[in-house]
Amino acid sequence: MTQMQAALFRAIGNIEIATVERTPPPAGYAVVQVKQAGICGSDLHSYFGNWNQSHTFAHGHETCGVVTAVGEGVTNVQPGDRVVIECFSHCGECLYCRAGHYNHCLQRKGVSHEQHGGFAEYTTAHASGLFKIPDTMSDEEGALVEPLAVGVRALAQAQATHQDRVLVIGGGTIGLMCLAVAKAIGVKETIITVKYEQQAQMARDLGADHIVDVRTTDVKAVVDELTDKLGMDVVVETVGGAANFNEALNTIRKRGRIVLVAGYHKPLEVDLARLVWWEPVVTGSNCYGISGLQTDFAVAIDLIASGKVDVTRIVTHHFPFAAVTEAFRVAADKHTGSVKVHLQM
């Protein structure tokens, strides 16, 4: 068997490169030579042990690469195509897929199910999660399509329009991508909360109207002043935890819309009385799928290719793949100034 290098979790807070077998693609899958990959917040959840750690297969799904081989039945891509990759596969045949809600597929699996993901020299990905990108798009931009698509989905779930004031809770990658999409679709006013100076700078670069440093400023007071105590039309919560869910409930207007995007990994204690008395609509946003007539990935690709969103503003660090251990250390410690950390192959 041909061998390759892959980054595997060894323990909590420990990821290292190992030599593994590179296998041909099964039916329905394609092999992609990874060119650039981003470290996602969900990867950090695994790194910290909050979510599952596979010690057998490489994680990684914010991936841009080139197709090198296709398995039986794959017709949507061919060797030589430059592609980006969704984080899950779908069957295309079940009730939810036929209804256009393929992110709820009854057969949904990780896109590289029981095979190596993007933190490897080659990833094997299901054809349903592969999207071709134009030659004008850089590998760096390509590796940011996935998180931008999360933002596209969140704002679509919020049904945000030009008349809405939008609060984004959290200045990490997903929060910044939600901000970028809100600005691109032309909402009335944006607020974003941040915890680190590098997040504030990124938010300024992306055109945030108001930036609230939660270490020094009360978010509710800012919202009350800006809205004459009415509250926000839309709140997108990207951090997780009871405090942030309650912040969303405390800052939404009556009959406003709250979208939860964060990774919640334990039960929360929240003030549900606000739901009864103020009647806000609270919904989740599950990765991406089809919002309207296009996939969220297609919309994200167009936003980048058209220049409407400069996603590369959020990349603070680049590391060669050989330095993946250090890359994760930097990504996990926001005092390093990191927002988005990329691995280049």
mmCIF file of C-alpha atoms in Angstrom:
data_model
loop_
_atom_site.group_PDB
_atom_site.id
_atom_site.type_symbol
_atom_site.label_atom_id
_atom_site.label_comp_id
_atom_site.label_asym_id
_atom_site.label_seq_id
_atom_site.Cartn_x
_atom_site.Cartn_y
_atom_site.Cartn_z
ATOM 1 C CA MET A 1 0.000 0.000 0.000
ATOM 2 C CA THR A 2 1.081 3.593 -0.657
ATOM 3 C CA GLN A 3 1.772 5.553 2.505
ATOM 4 C CA MET A 4 1.141 9.172 3.478
ATOM 5 C CA GLN A 5 1.354 11.489 6.464
ATOM 6 C CA ALA A 6 -1.704 12.174 8.639
ATOM 7 C CA ALA A 7 -2.203 14.100 11.891
ATOM 8 C CA LEU A 8 -3.831 11.945 14.572
ATOM 9 C CA PHE A 9 -5.050 12.756 18.058
ATOM 10 C CA ARG A 10 -2.949 10.903 20.625
ATOM 11 C CA ALA A 11 -4.606 12.234 23.773
ATOM 12 C CA ILE A 12 -6.372 15.330 25.038
ATOM 13 C CA GLY A 13 -4.292 18.303 23.895
ATOM 14 C CA ASN A 14 -1.981 16.148 21.794
ATOM 15 C CA ILE A 15 -2.003 15.759 17.997
ATOM 16 C CA GLU A 16 0.951 14.366 16.070
ATOM 17 C CA ILE A 17 1.858 13.269 12.550
ATOM 18 C CA ALA A 18 1.914 9.558 11.807
ATOM 19 C CA THR A 19 2.602 7.474 8.716
ATOM 20 C CA VAL A 20 -0.578 5.749 7.516
ATOM 21 C CA GLU A 21 -1.772 3.791 4.504
ATOM 22 C CA ARG A 22 -3.277 5.678 1.568
ATOM 23 C CA THR A 23 -6.039 3.565 0.101
ATOM 24 C CA PRO A 24 -7.971 3.882 -3.189
ATOM 25 C CA PRO A 25 -11.435 5.466 -3.015
ATOM 26 C CA PRO A 26 -14.411 3.193 -2.320
ATOM 27 C CA ALA A 27 -17.494 3.411 -4.510
ATOM 28 C CA GLY A 28 -19.105 6.830 -4.140
ATOM 29 C CA TYR A 29 -15.940 8.478 -2.827
ATOM 30 C CA ALA A 30 -13.055 10.487 -4.271
ATOM 31 C CA VAL A 31 -9.476 10.938 -3.106
ATOM 32 C CA VAL A 32 -8.447 14.582 -2.764
ATOM 33 C CA GLN A 33 -4.872 15.808 -2.400
ATOM 34 C CA VAL A 34 -5.123 18.403 0.357
ATOM 35 C CA LYS A 35 -3.644 21.801 -0.451
ATOM 36 C CA GLN A 36 -4.855 23.845 2.513
ATOM 37 C CA ALA A 37 -6.907 23.081 5.620
ATOM 38 C CA GLY A 38 -8.245 25.197 8.463
ATOM 39 C CA ILE A 39 -8.455 24.289 12.129
ATOM 40 C CA CYS A 40 -12.113 24.609 13.097
ATOM 41 C CA GLY A 41 -13.671 25.270 16.477
ATOM 42 C CA SER A 42 -15.108 21.754 16.354
ATOM 43 C CA ASP A 43 -11.574 20.409 15.860
ATOM 44 C CA LEU A 44 -10.615 22.269 19.022
ATOM 45 C CA HIS A 45 -13.590 20.737 20.856
ATOM 46 C CA SER A 46 -12.079 17.350 19.987
ATOM 47 C CA TYR A 47 -8.574 18.551 20.860
ATOM 48 C CA PHE A 48 -9.806 19.534 24.335
ATOM 49 C CA GLY A 49 -11.704 16.256 24.723
ATOM 50 C CA ASN A 50 -15.190 17.804 24.701
ATOM 51 C CA TRP A 51 -16.117 15.926 21.525
ATOM 52 C CA ASN A 52 -15.041 12.579 20.131
ATOM 53 C CA GLN A 53 -11.372 12.081 19.304
ATOM 54 C CA SER A 54 -10.588 9.524 16.622
ATOM 55 C CA HIS A 55 -7.165 8.050 17.233
ATOM 56 C CA THR A 56 -7.384 6.046 13.988
ATOM 57 C CA PHE A 57 -8.360 8.589 11.360
ATOM 58 C CA ALA A 58 -7.339 12.217 10.804
ATOM 59 C CA HIS A 59 -9.949 14.874 11.509
ATOM 60 C CA GLY A 60 -10.243 18.068 9.454
ATOM 61 C CA HIS A 61 -13.021 19.346 7.188
ATOM 62 C CA GLU A 62 -12.189 22.965 6.238
ATOM 63 C CA THR A 63 -10.391 21.648 3.196
ATOM 64 C CA CYS A 64 -9.350 22.740 -0.273
ATOM 65 C CA GLY A 65 -7.592 20.334 -2.621
ATOM 66 C CA VAL A 66 -7.370 18.584 -5.965
ATOM 67 C CA VAL A 67 -9.151 15.362 -6.900
ATOM 68 C CA THR A 68 -6.637 12.626 -7.727
ATOM 69 C CA ALA A 69 -8.904 9.568 -8.062
ATOM 70 C CA VAL A 70 -12.609 8.747 -8.064
ATOM 71 C CA GLY A 71 -14.433 5.615 -6.999
ATOM 72 C CA GLU A 72 -17.128 3.738 -8.846
ATOM 73 C CA GLY A 73 -20.260 5.759 -9.511
ATOM 74 C CA VAL A 74 -18.706 9.190 -8.965
ATOM 75 C CA THR A 75 -19.660 11.510 -11.822
ATOM 76 C CA ASN A 76 -19.791 15.017 -10.346
ATOM 77 C CA VAL A 77 -15.998 15.398 -10.107
ATOM 78 C CA GLN A 78 -12.996 13.988 -11.935
ATOM 79 C CA PRO A 79 -9.220 13.917 -11.381
ATOM 80 C CA GLY A 80 -7.730 17.389 -11.690
ATOM 81 C CA ASP A 81 -10.777 19.227 -10.354
ATOM 82 C CA ARG A 82 -10.112 21.705 -7.559
ATOM 83 C CA VAL A 83 -12.681 21.142 -4.829
ATOM 84 C CA VAL A 84 -13.870 22.146 -1.374
ATOM 85 C CA ILE A 85 -15.594 19.744 0.974
ATOM 86 C CA GLU A 86 -18.666 19.726 3.218
ATOM 87 C CA CYS A 87 -18.223 18.065 6.606
ATOM 88 C CA PHE A 88 -20.863 15.371 6.061
ATOM 89 C CA SER A 89 -22.250 13.091 3.367
ATOM 90 C CA HIS A 90 -25.869 12.536 2.433
ATOM 91 C CA CYS A 91 -27.712 9.798 0.558
ATOM 92 C CA GLY A 92 -29.877 11.929 -1.748
ATOM 93 C CA GLU A 93 -32.739 9.444 -1.450
ATOM 94 C CA CYS A 94 -34.247 9.643 2.033
ATOM 95 C CA LEU A 95 -37.262 11.715 3.073
ATOM 96 C CA TYR A 96 -35.185 14.721 4.150
ATOM 97 C CA CYS A 97 -32.878 14.663 1.137
ATOM 98 C CA ARG A 98 -35.837 14.537 -1.253
ATOM 99 C CA ALA A 99 -37.411 17.467 0.606
ATOM 100 C CA GLY A 100 -34.249 19.549 0.142
ATOM 101 C CA HIS A 101 -33.076 19.239 3.756
ATOM 102 C CA TYR A 102 -30.036 17.086 3.120
ATOM 103 C CA ASN A 103 -28.257 18.297 6.267
ATOM 104 C CA HIS A 104 -30.833 16.154 8.104
ATOM 105 C CA CYS A 105 -30.221 13.078 5.928
ATOM 106 C CA LEU A 106 -31.218 9.849 7.665
ATOM 107 C CA GLN A 107 -27.971 8.290 6.417
ATOM 108 C CA ARG A 108 -25.781 11.283 7.241
ATOM 109 C CA LYS A 109 -22.168 10.459 8.078
ATOM 110 C CA GLY A 110 -18.927 12.376 8.302
ATOM 111 C CA VAL A 111 -17.854 13.138 4.743
ATOM 112 C CA SER A 112 -14.690 11.058 5.255
ATOM 113 C CA HIS A 113 -16.527 8.375 7.225
ATOM 114 C CA GLU A 114 -14.004 5.857 8.630
ATOM 115 C CA GLN A 115 -11.305 7.372 6.419
ATOM 116 C CA HIS A 116 -8.865 10.234 6.790
ATOM 117 C CA GLY A 117 -10.098 13.813 6.792
ATOM 118 C CA GLY A 118 -8.358 17.040 5.830
ATOM 119 C CA PHE A 119 -5.485 16.851 8.321
ATOM 120 C CA ALA A 120 -3.668 14.447 6.028
ATOM 121 C CA GLU A 121 -1.802 14.649 2.747
ATOM 122 C CA TYR A 122 -4.793 12.998 1.069
ATOM 123 C CA THR A 123 -8.396 12.870 2.228
ATOM 124 C CA THR A 124 -11.090 10.509 1.005
ATOM 125 C CA ALA A 125 -14.432 12.290 0.740
ATOM 126 C CA HIS A 126 -17.917 11.253 -0.280
ATOM 127 C CA ALA A 127 -18.960 12.663 -3.646
ATOM 128 C CA SER A 128 -22.079 14.277 -2.156
ATOM 129 C CA GLY A 129 -19.882 16.677 -0.169
ATOM 130 C CA LEU A 130 -17.587 17.821 -2.992
ATOM 131 C CA PHE A 131 -17.941 21.212 -4.714
ATOM 132 C CA LYS A 132 -15.787 22.442 -7.578
ATOM 133 C CA ILE A 133 -14.294 25.925 -7.273
ATOM 134 C CA PRO A 134 -13.155 28.368 -9.971
ATOM 135 C CA ASP A 135 -9.481 28.623 -10.892
ATOM 136 C CA THR A 136 -9.517 32.250 -9.754
ATOM 137 C CA MET A 137 -10.093 31.142 -6.147
ATOM 138 C CA SER A 138 -6.955 30.579 -4.063
ATOM 139 C CA ASP A 139 -6.418 27.515 -1.888
ATOM 140 C CA GLU A 140 -6.651 29.780 1.151
ATOM 141 C CA GLU A 141 -10.037 31.117 0.030
ATOM 142 C CA GLY A 142 -11.169 27.592 -0.757
ATOM 143 C CA ALA A 143 -10.386 26.376 2.747
ATOM 144 C CA LEU A 144 -12.661 29.148 4.076
ATOM 145 C CA VAL A 145 -15.727 28.207 2.017
ATOM 146 C CA GLU A 146 -16.881 25.749 4.685
ATOM 147 C CA PRO A 147 -17.013 28.191 7.624
ATOM 148 C CA LEU A 148 -18.516 30.904 5.410
ATOM 149 C CA ALA A 149 -21.269 28.459 4.396
ATOM 150 C CA VAL A 150 -22.076 28.064 8.101
ATOM 151 C CA GLY A 151 -22.597 31.831 8.231
ATOM 152 C CA VAL A 152 -24.745 31.740 5.092
ATOM 153 C CA ARG A 153 -26.979 29.121 6.674
ATOM 154 C CA ALA A 154 -27.258 30.981 9.991
ATOM 155 C CA LEU A 155 -28.393 34.236 8.377
ATOM 156 C CA ALA A 156 -30.806 32.341 6.151
ATOM 157 C CA GLN A 157 -32.270 30.638 9.232
ATOM 158 C CA ALA A 158 -32.636 34.099 10.763
ATOM 159 C CA GLN A 159 -34.499 35.325 7.667
ATOM 160 C CA ALA A 160 -32.478 38.523 8.042
ATOM 161 C CA THR A 161 -33.227 41.436 5.703
ATOM 162 C CA HIS A 162 -32.144 45.039 5.146
ATOM 163 C CA GLN A 163 -34.494 46.257 7.901
ATOM 164 C CA ASP A 164 -32.973 44.108 10.649
ATOM 165 C CA ARG A 165 -30.500 44.939 13.368
ATOM 166 C CA VAL A 166 -28.339 41.855 13.900
ATOM 167 C CA LEU A 167 -26.309 40.955 16.991
ATOM 168 C CA VAL A 168 -23.663 38.264 16.605
ATOM 169 C CA ILE A 169 -22.535 36.794 19.918
ATOM 170 C CA GLY A 170 -18.928 35.697 19.568
ATOM 171 C CA GLY A 171 -15.959 36.981 17.562
ATOM 172 C CA GLY A 172 -14.434 33.637 16.589
ATOM 173 C CA THR A 173 -14.376 32.259 13.057
ATOM 174 C CA ILE A 174 -18.085 31.466 12.835
ATOM 175 C CA GLY A 175 -19.127 34.719 14.476
ATOM 176 C CA LEU A 176 -16.979 36.676 12.033
ATOM 177 C CA MET A 177 -18.379 34.707 9.092
ATOM 178 C CA CYS A 178 -21.926 35.449 10.269
ATOM 179 C CA LEU A 179 -20.979 39.121 10.472
ATOM 180 C CA ALA A 180 -19.513 39.003 6.959
ATOM 181 C CA VAL A 181 -22.684 37.468 5.540
ATOM 182 C CA ALA A 182 -24.885 39.972 7.399
ATOM 183 C CA LYS A 183 -22.904 42.818 5.843
ATOM 184 C CA ALA A 184 -23.011 41.193 2.400
ATOM 185 C CA ILE A 185 -26.803 40.893 2.427
ATOM 186 C CA GLY A 186 -27.144 44.485 3.631
ATOM 187 C CA VAL A 187 -28.783 44.283 7.042
ATOM 188 C CA LYS A 188 -29.583 47.602 8.704
ATOM 189 C CA GLU A 189 -27.042 47.472 11.535
ATOM 190 C CA THR A 190 -24.616 44.963 13.032
ATOM 191 C CA ILE A 191 -23.204 44.405 16.514
ATOM 192 C CA ILE A 192 -20.665 41.731 17.364
ATOM 193 C CA THR A 193 -19.260 40.740 20.743
ATOM 194 C CA VAL A 194 -15.559 39.959 21.105
ATOM 195 C CA LYS A 195 -13.200 38.809 23.819
ATOM 196 C CA TYR A 196 -9.788 39.430 22.255
ATOM 197 C CA GLU A 197 -8.227 42.368 20.419
ATOM 198 C CA GLN A 198 -7.527 40.319 17.281
ATOM 199 C CA GLN A 199 -11.243 39.515 17.060
ATOM 200 C CA ALA A 200 -12.083 43.203 17.357
ATOM 201 C CA GLN A 201 -9.647 44.050 14.563
ATOM 202 C CA MET A 202 -11.129 41.391 12.294
ATOM 203 C CA ALA A 203 -14.631 42.679 13.031
ATOM 204 C CA ARG A 204 -13.524 46.202 12.111
ATOM 205 C CA ASP A 205 -11.992 44.889 8.883
ATOM 206 C CA LEU A 206 -15.269 43.165 8.011
ATOM 207 C CA GLY A 207 -17.279 46.338 8.571
ATOM 208 C CA ALA A 208 -19.030 45.784 11.900
ATOM 209 C CA ASP A 209 -21.060 48.825 12.910
ATOM 210 C CA HIS A 210 -20.553 48.215 16.640
ATOM 211 C CA ILE A 211 -18.041 46.036 18.473
ATOM 212 C CA VAL A 212 -18.603 45.147 22.122
ATOM 213 C CA ASP A 213 -15.705 43.861 24.215
ATOM 214 C CA VAL A 214 -17.453 41.624 26.737
ATOM 215 C CA ARG A 215 -14.541 41.939 29.179
ATOM 216 C CA THR A 216 -15.275 45.617 29.772
ATOM 217 C CA THR A 217 -18.744 46.398 28.418
ATOM 218 C CA ASP A 218 -22.254 45.147 29.133
ATOM 219 C CA VAL A 219 -23.861 43.920 25.911
ATOM 220 C CA LYS A 220 -27.416 44.502 27.106
ATOM 221 C CA ALA A 221 -26.627 48.150 27.921
ATOM 222 C CA VAL A 222 -25.267 48.725 24.416
ATOM 223 C CA VAL A 223 -28.286 47.076 22.807
ATOM 224 C CA ASP A 224 -30.689 49.086 24.975
ATOM 225 C CA GLU A 225 -28.999 52.336 23.972
ATOM 226 C CA LEU A 226 -28.926 51.533 20.262
ATOM 227 C CA THR A 227 -32.507 50.254 20.088
ATOM 228 C CA ASP A 228 -34.222 52.505 22.642
ATOM 229 C CA LYS A 229 -34.606 49.362 24.798
ATOM 230 C CA LEU A 230 -36.578 47.511 22.125
ATOM 231 C CA GLY A 231 -33.904 44.855 21.562
ATOM 232 C CA MET A 232 -32.342 43.315 18.459
ATOM 233 C CA ASP A 233 -34.344 41.954 15.546
ATOM 234 C CA VAL A 234 -31.928 39.026 15.159
ATOM 235 C CA VAL A 235 -29.387 37.453 17.500
ATOM 236 C CA VAL A 236 -26.970 34.800 16.222
ATOM 237 C CA GLU A 237 -25.285 32.905 19.066
ATOM 238 C CA THR A 238 -21.982 31.280 18.056
ATOM 239 C CA VAL A 239 -20.170 30.631 21.349
ATOM 240 C CA GLY A 240 -22.234 28.192 23.416
ATOM 241 C CA GLY A 241 -22.868 27.937 27.141
ATOM 242 C CA ALA A 242 -25.760 29.085 29.314
ATOM 243 C CA ALA A 243 -24.472 32.642 29.735
ATOM 244 C CA ASN A 244 -24.465 33.271 25.989
ATOM 245 C CA PHE A 245 -27.870 31.669 25.406
ATOM 246 C CA ASN A 246 -29.268 33.874 28.173
ATOM 247 C CA GLU A 247 -27.527 36.886 26.609
ATOM 248 C CA ALA A 248 -29.373 36.137 23.388
ATOM 249 C CA LEU A 249 -32.676 35.940 25.259
ATOM 250 C CA ASN A 250 -31.949 39.189 27.118
ATOM 251 C CA THR A 251 -31.049 41.184 23.993
ATOM 252 C CA ILE A 252 -33.714 40.021 21.518
ATOM 253 C CA ARG A 253 -36.788 42.143 20.930
ATOM 254 C CA LYS A 254 -40.308 40.829 21.361
ATOM 255 C CA ARG A 255 -41.023 38.389 18.523
ATOM 256 C CA GLY A 256 -37.439 38.656 17.300
ATOM 257 C CA ARG A 257 -35.409 35.730 15.936
ATOM 258 C CA ILE A 258 -32.583 33.868 17.694
ATOM 259 C CA VAL A 259 -30.364 31.440 15.796
ATOM 260 C CA LEU A 260 -28.123 29.040 17.711
ATOM 261 C CA VAL A 261 -25.000 28.023 15.801
ATOM 262 C CA ALA A 262 -22.677 27.146 18.680
ATOM 263 C CA GLY A 263 -21.526 23.669 19.600
ATOM 264 C CA TYR A 264 -23.417 22.801 22.762
ATOM 265 C CA HIS A 265 -21.937 19.758 24.500
ATOM 266 C CA LYS A 266 -23.839 19.682 27.806
ATOM 267 C CA PRO A 267 -27.307 20.658 29.143
ATOM 268 C CA LEU A 268 -27.866 24.328 29.992
ATOM 269 C CA GLU A 269 -29.868 26.274 32.571
ATOM 270 C CA VAL A 270 -31.598 29.110 30.722
ATOM 271 C CA ASP A 271 -34.416 31.563 31.454
ATOM 272 C CA LEU A 272 -37.253 30.115 29.385
ATOM 273 C CA ALA A 273 -39.739 32.622 30.842
ATOM 274 C CA ARG A 274 -38.536 35.078 28.199
ATOM 275 C CA LEU A 275 -39.767 32.667 25.500
ATOM 276 C CA VAL A 276 -43.259 32.718 26.965
ATOM 277 C CA TRP A 277 -43.558 36.442 27.543
ATOM 278 C CA TRP A 278 -41.679 37.826 24.548
ATOM 279 C CA GLU A 279 -42.425 35.131 21.962
ATOM 280 C CA PRO A 280 -39.068 35.173 20.181
ATOM 281 C CA VAL A 281 -38.490 32.481 17.576
ATOM 282 C CA VAL A 282 -35.530 30.318 18.579
ATOM 283 C CA THR A 283 -34.039 27.931 16.044
ATOM 284 C CA GLY A 284 -30.816 26.121 15.361
ATOM 285 C CA SER A 285 -28.584 26.206 12.324
ATOM 286 C CA ASN A 286 -27.160 22.792 11.461
ATOM 287 C CA CYS A 287 -24.007 23.250 9.369
ATOM 288 C CA TYR A 288 -25.365 24.028 5.878
ATOM 289 C CA GLY A 289 -27.692 22.613 3.262
ATOM 290 C CA ILE A 290 -30.049 24.301 0.829
ATOM 291 C CA SER A 291 -31.398 27.740 1.742
ATOM 292 C CA GLY A 292 -33.632 28.941 -1.060
ATOM 293 C CA LEU A 293 -32.717 27.673 -4.527
ATOM 294 C CA GLN A 294 -28.993 27.101 -3.976
ATOM 295 C CA THR A 295 -26.842 25.163 -1.586
ATOM 296 C CA ASP A 296 -25.226 27.240 1.120
ATOM 297 C CA PHE A 297 -21.851 26.069 -0.210
ATOM 298 C CA ALA A 298 -22.666 27.432 -3.678
ATOM 299 C CA VAL A 299 -23.655 30.773 -2.147
ATOM 300 C CA ALA A 300 -20.437 30.876 -0.090
ATOM 301 C CA ILE A 301 -18.334 30.118 -3.180
ATOM 302 C CA ASP A 302 -20.081 32.935 -5.073
ATOM 303 C CA LEU A 303 -19.631 35.436 -2.211
ATOM 304 C CA ILE A 304 -15.890 34.762 -2.232
ATOM 305 C CA ALA A 305 -15.408 34.517 -5.998
ATOM 306 C CA SER A 306 -17.370 37.740 -6.583
ATOM 307 C CA GLY A 307 -15.294 39.632 -4.023
ATOM 308 C CA LYS A 308 -18.321 40.438 -1.856
ATOM 309 C CA VAL A 309 -16.637 38.801 1.142
ATOM 310 C CA ASP A 310 -12.890 38.831 1.737
ATOM 311 C CA VAL A 311 -12.648 35.749 3.902
ATOM 312 C CA THR A 312 -8.855 35.773 4.041
ATOM 313 C CA ARG A 313 -8.965 38.692 6.496
ATOM 314 C CA ILE A 314 -9.590 36.248 9.348
ATOM 315 C CA VAL A 315 -6.537 34.026 8.764
ATOM 316 C CA THR A 316 -3.958 35.022 11.362
ATOM 317 C CA HIS A 317 -1.500 32.120 11.149
ATOM 318 C CA HIS A 318 -0.144 29.769 8.485
ATOM 319 C CA PHE A 319 1.806 26.628 9.334
ATOM 320 C CA PRO A 320 3.312 23.909 7.188
ATOM 321 C CA PHE A 321 1.616 20.569 7.744
ATOM 322 C CA ALA A 322 4.750 19.266 9.454
ATOM 323 C CA ALA A 323 4.111 21.806 12.253
ATOM 324 C CA VAL A 324 0.544 20.648 12.978
ATOM 325 C CA THR A 325 1.257 20.148 16.698
ATOM 326 C CA GLU A 326 2.318 23.782 17.048
ATOM 327 C CA ALA A 327 -0.552 24.931 14.831
ATOM 328 C CA PHE A 328 -3.088 23.347 17.197
ATOM 329 C CA ARG A 329 -1.342 24.840 20.220
ATOM 330 C CA VAL A 330 -1.603 28.317 18.689
ATOM 331 C CA ALA A 331 -5.212 27.819 17.569
ATOM 332 C CA ALA A 332 -6.198 26.611 21.043
ATOM 333 C CA ASP A 333 -4.661 29.607 22.833
ATOM 334 C CA LYS A 334 -6.305 32.878 21.786
ATOM 335 C CA HIS A 335 -3.644 34.826 23.677
ATOM 336 C CA THR A 336 -1.378 33.980 20.716
ATOM 337 C CA GLY A 337 -3.487 36.363 18.622
ATOM 338 C CA SER A 338 -5.051 33.542 16.627
ATOM 339 C CA VAL A 339 -8.421 33.643 14.955
ATOM 340 C CA LYS A 340 -8.126 31.214 12.051
ATOM 341 C CA VAL A 341 -5.072 28.957 11.755
ATOM 342 C CA HIS A 342 -4.342 27.293 8.409
ATOM 343 C CA LEU A 343 -2.192 24.312 7.472
ATOM 344 C CA GLN A 344 -0.502 24.367 4.081
ATOM 345 C CA MET A 345 0.546 21.163 2.384
#
